[in-house]
PDB file of C-alpha atoms and ligand atoms in Angstrom:
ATOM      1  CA  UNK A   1       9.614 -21.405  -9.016  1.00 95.00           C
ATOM      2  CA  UNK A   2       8.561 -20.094 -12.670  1.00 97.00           C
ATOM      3  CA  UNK A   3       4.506 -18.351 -11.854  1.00 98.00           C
ATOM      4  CA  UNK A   4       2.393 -18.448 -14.747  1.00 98.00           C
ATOM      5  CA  UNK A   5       1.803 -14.576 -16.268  1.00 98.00           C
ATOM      6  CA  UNK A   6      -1.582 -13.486 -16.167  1.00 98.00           C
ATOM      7  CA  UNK A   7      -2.713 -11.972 -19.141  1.00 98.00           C
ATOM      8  CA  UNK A   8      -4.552  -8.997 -20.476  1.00 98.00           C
ATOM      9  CA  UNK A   9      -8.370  -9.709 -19.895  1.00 97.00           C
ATOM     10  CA  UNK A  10      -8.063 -11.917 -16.879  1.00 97.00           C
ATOM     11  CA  UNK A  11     -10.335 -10.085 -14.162  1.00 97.00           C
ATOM     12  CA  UNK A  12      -7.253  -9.817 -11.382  1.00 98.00           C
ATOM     13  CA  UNK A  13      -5.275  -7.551 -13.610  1.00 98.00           C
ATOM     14  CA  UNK A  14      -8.259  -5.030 -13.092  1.00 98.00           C
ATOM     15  CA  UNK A  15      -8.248  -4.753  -9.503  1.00 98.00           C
ATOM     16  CA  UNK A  16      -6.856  -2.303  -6.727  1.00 98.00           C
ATOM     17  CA  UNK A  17      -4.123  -4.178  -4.741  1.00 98.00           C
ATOM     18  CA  UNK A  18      -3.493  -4.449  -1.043  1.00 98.00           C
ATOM     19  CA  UNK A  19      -1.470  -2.716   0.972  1.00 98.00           C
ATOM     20  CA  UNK A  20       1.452  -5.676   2.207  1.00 98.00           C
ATOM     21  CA  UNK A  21       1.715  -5.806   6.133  1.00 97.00           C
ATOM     22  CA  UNK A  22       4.710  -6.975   7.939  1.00 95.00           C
ATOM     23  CA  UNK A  23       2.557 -10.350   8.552  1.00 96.00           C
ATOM     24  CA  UNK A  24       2.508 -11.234   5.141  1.00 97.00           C
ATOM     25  CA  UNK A  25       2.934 -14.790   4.444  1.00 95.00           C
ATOM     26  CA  UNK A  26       5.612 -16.410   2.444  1.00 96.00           C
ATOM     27  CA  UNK A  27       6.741 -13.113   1.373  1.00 98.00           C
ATOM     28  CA  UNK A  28      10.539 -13.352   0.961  1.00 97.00           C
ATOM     29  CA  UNK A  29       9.480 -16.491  -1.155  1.00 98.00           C
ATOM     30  CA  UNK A  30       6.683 -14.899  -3.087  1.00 98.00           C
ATOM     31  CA  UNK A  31       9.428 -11.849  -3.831  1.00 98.00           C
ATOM     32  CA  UNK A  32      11.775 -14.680  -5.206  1.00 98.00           C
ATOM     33  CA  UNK A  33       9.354 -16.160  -7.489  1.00 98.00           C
ATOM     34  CA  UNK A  34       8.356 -13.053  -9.024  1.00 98.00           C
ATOM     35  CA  UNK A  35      12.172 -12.511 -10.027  1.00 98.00           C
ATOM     36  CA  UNK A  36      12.378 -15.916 -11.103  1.00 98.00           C
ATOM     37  CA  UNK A  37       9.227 -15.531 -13.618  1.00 98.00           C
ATOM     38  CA  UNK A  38      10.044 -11.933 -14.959  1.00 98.00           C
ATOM     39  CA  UNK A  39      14.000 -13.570 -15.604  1.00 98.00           C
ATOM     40  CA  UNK A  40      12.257 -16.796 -17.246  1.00 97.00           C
ATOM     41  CA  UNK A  41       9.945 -14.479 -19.929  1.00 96.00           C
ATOM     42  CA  UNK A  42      12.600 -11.511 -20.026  1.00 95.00           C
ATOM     43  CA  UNK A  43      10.558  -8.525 -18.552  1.00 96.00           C
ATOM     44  CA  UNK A  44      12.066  -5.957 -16.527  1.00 98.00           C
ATOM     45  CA  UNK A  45       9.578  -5.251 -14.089  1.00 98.00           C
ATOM     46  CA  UNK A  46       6.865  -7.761 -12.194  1.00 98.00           C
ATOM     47  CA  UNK A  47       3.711  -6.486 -10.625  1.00 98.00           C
ATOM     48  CA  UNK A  48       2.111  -8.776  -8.051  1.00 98.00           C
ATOM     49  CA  UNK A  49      -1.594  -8.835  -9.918  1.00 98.00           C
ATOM     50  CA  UNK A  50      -0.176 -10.901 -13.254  1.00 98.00           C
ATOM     51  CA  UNK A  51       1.298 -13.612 -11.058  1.00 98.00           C
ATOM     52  CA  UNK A  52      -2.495 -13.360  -9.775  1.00 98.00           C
ATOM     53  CA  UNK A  53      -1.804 -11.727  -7.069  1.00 98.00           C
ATOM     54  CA  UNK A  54      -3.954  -8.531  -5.632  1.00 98.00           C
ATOM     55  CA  UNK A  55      -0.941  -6.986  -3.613  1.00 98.00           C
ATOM     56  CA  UNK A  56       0.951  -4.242  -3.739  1.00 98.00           C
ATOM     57  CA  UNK A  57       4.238  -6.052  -4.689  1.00 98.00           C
ATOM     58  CA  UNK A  58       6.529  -4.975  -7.636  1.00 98.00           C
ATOM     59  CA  UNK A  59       9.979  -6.390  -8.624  1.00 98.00           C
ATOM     60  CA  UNK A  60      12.193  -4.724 -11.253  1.00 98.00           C
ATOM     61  CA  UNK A  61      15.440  -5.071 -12.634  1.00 98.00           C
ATOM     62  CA  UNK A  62      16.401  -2.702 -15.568  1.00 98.00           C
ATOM     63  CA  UNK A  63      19.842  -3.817 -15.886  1.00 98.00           C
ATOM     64  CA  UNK A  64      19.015  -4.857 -19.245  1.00 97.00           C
ATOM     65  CA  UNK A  65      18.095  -2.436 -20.845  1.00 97.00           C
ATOM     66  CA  UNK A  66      21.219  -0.033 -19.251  1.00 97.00           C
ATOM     67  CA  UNK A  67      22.918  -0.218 -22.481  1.00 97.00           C
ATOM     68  CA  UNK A  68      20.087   2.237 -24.040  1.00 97.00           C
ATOM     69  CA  UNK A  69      19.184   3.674 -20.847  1.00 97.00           C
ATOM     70  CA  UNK A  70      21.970   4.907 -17.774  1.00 98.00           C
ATOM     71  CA  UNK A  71      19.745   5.367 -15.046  1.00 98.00           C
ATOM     72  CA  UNK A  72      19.043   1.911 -15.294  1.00 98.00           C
ATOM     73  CA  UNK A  73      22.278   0.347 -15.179  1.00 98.00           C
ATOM     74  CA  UNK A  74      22.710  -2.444 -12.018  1.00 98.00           C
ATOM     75  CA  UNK A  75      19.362  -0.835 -11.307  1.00 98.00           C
ATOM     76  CA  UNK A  76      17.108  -3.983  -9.186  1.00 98.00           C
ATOM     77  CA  UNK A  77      14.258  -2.915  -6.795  1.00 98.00           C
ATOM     78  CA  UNK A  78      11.868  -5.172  -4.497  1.00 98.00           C
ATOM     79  CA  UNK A  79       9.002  -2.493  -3.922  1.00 98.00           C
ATOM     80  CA  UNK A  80       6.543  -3.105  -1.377  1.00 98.00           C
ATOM     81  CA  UNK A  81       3.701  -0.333  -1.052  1.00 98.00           C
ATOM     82  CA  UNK A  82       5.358   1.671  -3.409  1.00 98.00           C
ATOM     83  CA  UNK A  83       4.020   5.496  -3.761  1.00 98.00           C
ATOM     84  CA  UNK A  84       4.822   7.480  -6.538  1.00 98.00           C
ATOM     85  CA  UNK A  85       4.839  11.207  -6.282  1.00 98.00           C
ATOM     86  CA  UNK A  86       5.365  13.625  -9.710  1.00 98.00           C
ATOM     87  CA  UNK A  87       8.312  15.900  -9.626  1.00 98.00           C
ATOM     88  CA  UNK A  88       7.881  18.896 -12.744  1.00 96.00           C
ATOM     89  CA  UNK A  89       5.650  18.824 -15.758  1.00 97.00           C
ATOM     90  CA  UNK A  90       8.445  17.101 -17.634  1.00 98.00           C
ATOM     91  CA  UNK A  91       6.796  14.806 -20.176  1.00 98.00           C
ATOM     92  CA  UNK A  92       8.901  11.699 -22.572  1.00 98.00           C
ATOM     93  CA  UNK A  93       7.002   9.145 -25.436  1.00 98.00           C
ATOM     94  CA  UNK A  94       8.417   5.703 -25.264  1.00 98.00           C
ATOM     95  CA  UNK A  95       7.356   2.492 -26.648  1.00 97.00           C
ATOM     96  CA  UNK A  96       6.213   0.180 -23.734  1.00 97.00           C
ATOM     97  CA  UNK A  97       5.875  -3.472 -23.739  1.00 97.00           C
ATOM     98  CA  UNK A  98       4.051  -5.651 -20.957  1.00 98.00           C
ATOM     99  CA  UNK A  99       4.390  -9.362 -20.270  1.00 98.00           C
ATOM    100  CA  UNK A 100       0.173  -9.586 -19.602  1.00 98.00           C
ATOM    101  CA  UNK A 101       0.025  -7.947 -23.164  1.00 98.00           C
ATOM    102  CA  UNK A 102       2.567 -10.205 -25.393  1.00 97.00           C
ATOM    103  CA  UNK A 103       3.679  -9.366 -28.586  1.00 95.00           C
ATOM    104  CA  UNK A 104       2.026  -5.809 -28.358  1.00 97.00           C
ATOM    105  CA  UNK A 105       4.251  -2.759 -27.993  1.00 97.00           C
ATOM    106  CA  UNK A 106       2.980   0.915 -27.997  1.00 98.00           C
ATOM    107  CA  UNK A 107       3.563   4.538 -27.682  1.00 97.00           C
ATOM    108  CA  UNK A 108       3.179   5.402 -23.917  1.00 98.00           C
ATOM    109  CA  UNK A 109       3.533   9.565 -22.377  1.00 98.00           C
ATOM    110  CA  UNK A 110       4.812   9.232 -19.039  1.00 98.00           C
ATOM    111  CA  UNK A 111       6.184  11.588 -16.239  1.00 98.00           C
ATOM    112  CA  UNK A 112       9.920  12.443 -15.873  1.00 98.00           C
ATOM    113  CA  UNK A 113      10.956  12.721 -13.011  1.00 98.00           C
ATOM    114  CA  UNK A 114       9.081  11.082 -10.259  1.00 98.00           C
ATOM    115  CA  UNK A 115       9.840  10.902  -6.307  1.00 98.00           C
ATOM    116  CA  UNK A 116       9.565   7.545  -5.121  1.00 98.00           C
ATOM    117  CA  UNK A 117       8.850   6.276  -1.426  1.00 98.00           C
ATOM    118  CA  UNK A 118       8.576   2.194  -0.819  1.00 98.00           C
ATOM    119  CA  UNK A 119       9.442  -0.732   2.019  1.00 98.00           C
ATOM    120  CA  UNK A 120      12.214  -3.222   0.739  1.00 97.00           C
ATOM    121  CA  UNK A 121      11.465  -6.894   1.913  1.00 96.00           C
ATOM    122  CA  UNK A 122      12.399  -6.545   5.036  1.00 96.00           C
ATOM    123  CA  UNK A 123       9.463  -2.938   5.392  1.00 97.00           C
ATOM    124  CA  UNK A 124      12.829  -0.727   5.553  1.00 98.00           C
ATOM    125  CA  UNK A 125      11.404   2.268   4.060  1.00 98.00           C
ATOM    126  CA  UNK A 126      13.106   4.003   1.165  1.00 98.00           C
ATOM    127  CA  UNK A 127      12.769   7.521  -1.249  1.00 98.00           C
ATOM    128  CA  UNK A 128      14.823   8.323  -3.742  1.00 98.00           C
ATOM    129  CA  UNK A 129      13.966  11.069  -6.650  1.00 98.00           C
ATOM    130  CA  UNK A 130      14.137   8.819  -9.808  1.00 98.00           C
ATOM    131  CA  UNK A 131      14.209   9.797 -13.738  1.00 98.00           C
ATOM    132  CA  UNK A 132      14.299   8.303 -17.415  1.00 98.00           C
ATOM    133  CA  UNK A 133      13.336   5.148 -18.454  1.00 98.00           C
ATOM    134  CA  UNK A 134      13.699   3.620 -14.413  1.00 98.00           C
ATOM    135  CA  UNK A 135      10.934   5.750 -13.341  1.00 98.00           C
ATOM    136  CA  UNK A 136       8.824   4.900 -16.760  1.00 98.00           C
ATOM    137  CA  UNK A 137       9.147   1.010 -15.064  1.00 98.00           C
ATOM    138  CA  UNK A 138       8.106   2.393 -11.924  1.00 98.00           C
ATOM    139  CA  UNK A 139       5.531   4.366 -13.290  1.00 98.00           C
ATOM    140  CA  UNK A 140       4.247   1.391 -15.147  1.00 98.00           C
ATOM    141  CA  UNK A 141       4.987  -1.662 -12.721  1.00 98.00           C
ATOM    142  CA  UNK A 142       2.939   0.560  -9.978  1.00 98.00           C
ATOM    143  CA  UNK A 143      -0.179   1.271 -12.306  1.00 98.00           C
ATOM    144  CA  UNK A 144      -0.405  -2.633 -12.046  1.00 98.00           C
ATOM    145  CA  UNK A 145      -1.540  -2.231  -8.606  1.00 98.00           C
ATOM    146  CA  UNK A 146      -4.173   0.546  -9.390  1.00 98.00           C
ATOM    147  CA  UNK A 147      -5.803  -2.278 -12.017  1.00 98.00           C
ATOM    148  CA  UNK A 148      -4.392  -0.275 -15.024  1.00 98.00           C
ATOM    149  CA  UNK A 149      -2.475  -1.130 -18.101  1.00 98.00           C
ATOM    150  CA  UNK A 150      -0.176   0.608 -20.264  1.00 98.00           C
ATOM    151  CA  UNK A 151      -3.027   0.904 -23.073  1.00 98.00           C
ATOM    152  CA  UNK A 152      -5.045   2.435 -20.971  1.00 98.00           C
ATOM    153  CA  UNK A 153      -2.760   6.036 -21.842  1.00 97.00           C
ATOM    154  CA  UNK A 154      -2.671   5.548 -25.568  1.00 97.00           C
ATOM    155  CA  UNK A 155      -5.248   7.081 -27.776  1.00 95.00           C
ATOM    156  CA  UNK A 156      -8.583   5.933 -28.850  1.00 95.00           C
ATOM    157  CA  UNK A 157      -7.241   5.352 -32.482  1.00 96.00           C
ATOM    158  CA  UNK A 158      -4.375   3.003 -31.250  1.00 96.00           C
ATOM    159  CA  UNK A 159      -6.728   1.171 -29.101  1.00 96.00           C
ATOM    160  CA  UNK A 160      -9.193   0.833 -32.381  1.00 97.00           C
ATOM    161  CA  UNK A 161      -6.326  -0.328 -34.454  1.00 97.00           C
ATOM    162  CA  UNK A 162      -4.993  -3.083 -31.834  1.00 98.00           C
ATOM    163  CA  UNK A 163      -8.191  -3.808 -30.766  1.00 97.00           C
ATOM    164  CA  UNK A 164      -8.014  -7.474 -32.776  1.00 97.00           C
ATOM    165  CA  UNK A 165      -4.761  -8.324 -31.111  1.00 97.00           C
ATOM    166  CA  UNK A 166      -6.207  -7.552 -27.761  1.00 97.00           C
ATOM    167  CA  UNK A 167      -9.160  -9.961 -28.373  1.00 97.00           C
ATOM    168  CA  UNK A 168      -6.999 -12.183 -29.485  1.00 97.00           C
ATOM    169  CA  UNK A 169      -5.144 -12.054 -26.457  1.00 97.00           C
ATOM    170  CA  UNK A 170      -8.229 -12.155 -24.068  1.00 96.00           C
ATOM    171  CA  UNK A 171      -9.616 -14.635 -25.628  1.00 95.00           C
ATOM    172  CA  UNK A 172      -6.808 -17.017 -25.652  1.00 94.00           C
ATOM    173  CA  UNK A 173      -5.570 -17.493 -29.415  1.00 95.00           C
ATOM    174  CA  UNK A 174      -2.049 -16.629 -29.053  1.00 94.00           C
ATOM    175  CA  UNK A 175       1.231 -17.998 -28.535  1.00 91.00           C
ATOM    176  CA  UNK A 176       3.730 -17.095 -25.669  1.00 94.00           C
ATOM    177  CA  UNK A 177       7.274 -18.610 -25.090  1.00 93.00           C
ATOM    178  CA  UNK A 178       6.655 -18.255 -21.460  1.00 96.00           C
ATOM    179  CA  UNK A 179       3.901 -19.710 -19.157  1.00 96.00           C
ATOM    180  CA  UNK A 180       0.948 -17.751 -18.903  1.00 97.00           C
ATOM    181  CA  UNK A 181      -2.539 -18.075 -17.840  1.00 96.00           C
ATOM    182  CA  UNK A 182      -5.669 -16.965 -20.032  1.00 95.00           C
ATOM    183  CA  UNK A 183      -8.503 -15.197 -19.203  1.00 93.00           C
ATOM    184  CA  UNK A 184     -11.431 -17.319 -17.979  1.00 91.00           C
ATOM    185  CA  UNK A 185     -14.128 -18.059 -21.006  1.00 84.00           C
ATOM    186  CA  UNK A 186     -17.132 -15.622 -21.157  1.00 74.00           C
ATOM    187  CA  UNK A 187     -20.049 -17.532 -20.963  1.00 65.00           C
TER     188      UNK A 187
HETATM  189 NI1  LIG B   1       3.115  -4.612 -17.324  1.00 53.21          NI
END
């Protein structure tokens, strides 16, 4: 089933997710959905907090974009609890794009090379030392569960200058080609 994306401004995209326990309910079926939605609006990566979900649940696949990218080639990944740790001082500028934030695309300075530990959907646990433009999804699929967003890196200038588009986007006066859900009205 196709979930409505949550988008920039609605209050659950803020939060700190929960850690997942094995009792979880509906899981394999939540995970399923959340593939099903980020095929259906053509995102690569799905955090669990823009289906509306405060969990620590993140589902990529960066297949698409392997053609620009190699390390992401045939590259799909159900991460539960995922935990990131930075490998170097290695730096890379990328434009970034999120489904909560449509038709906005910005500058973004993430890590290189990161070392990442997670449970699959069946709480196998995993690590694997990951680089490029996979760990960039990583990085930026996993800030979803601290309550961040990609604009939170870029400068205060960008912000400024996007600043209409982002209260456009809060407040519900744009158009998306996939289902979403709008902030609730300030009162
Ligand atoms: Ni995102």
């Amino acid at each position: 089933m196709t979930l409505p994306v949550y988008l920039y401004g609605h209050p659950v995209l803020r939060k700190v997710s929960d850690t997942v326990t094995a009792d979880y309910k509906d899981l394999r079926q939540l995970i399923a959905d959340m593939y099903e939605t980020m095929y259906a609006s053509e995102g690569v990566g799905l955090a669990a907090p823009q289906i509306g979900r405060n969990d620590r649940i993140v589902v990529i696949d960066a297949d698409p974009v392997g053609d620009s990218f190699e390390e992401c080639k045939g590259r799909k990944l159900t991460l539960i609890n995922p935990e990131i740790e930075i490998l170097g001082d290695q730096t890379e500028t990328r434009y970034e794009g999120c489904l909560s934030l449509p038709g906005l695309s910005e500058k973004v300075k993430r890590v290189e090379h990161i070392r990442l530990r997670w449970l699959d959907e069946d709480f196998q646990p995993h690590e694997e030392e990951i680089s490029g433009f996979l760990a960039r999804i990583v990085q930026h699929e996993c800030d979803h569960l601290e309550g961040k967003m990609y604009i939170d890196h870029i400068s205060p200038i960008r912000k400024q200058l996007i600043k209409g588009k982002l209260a456009d986007i809060a407040g519900g006066r744009i158009r998306c080609d996939y289902p979403v859900r709008y902030a609730p009205r300030k009162k």
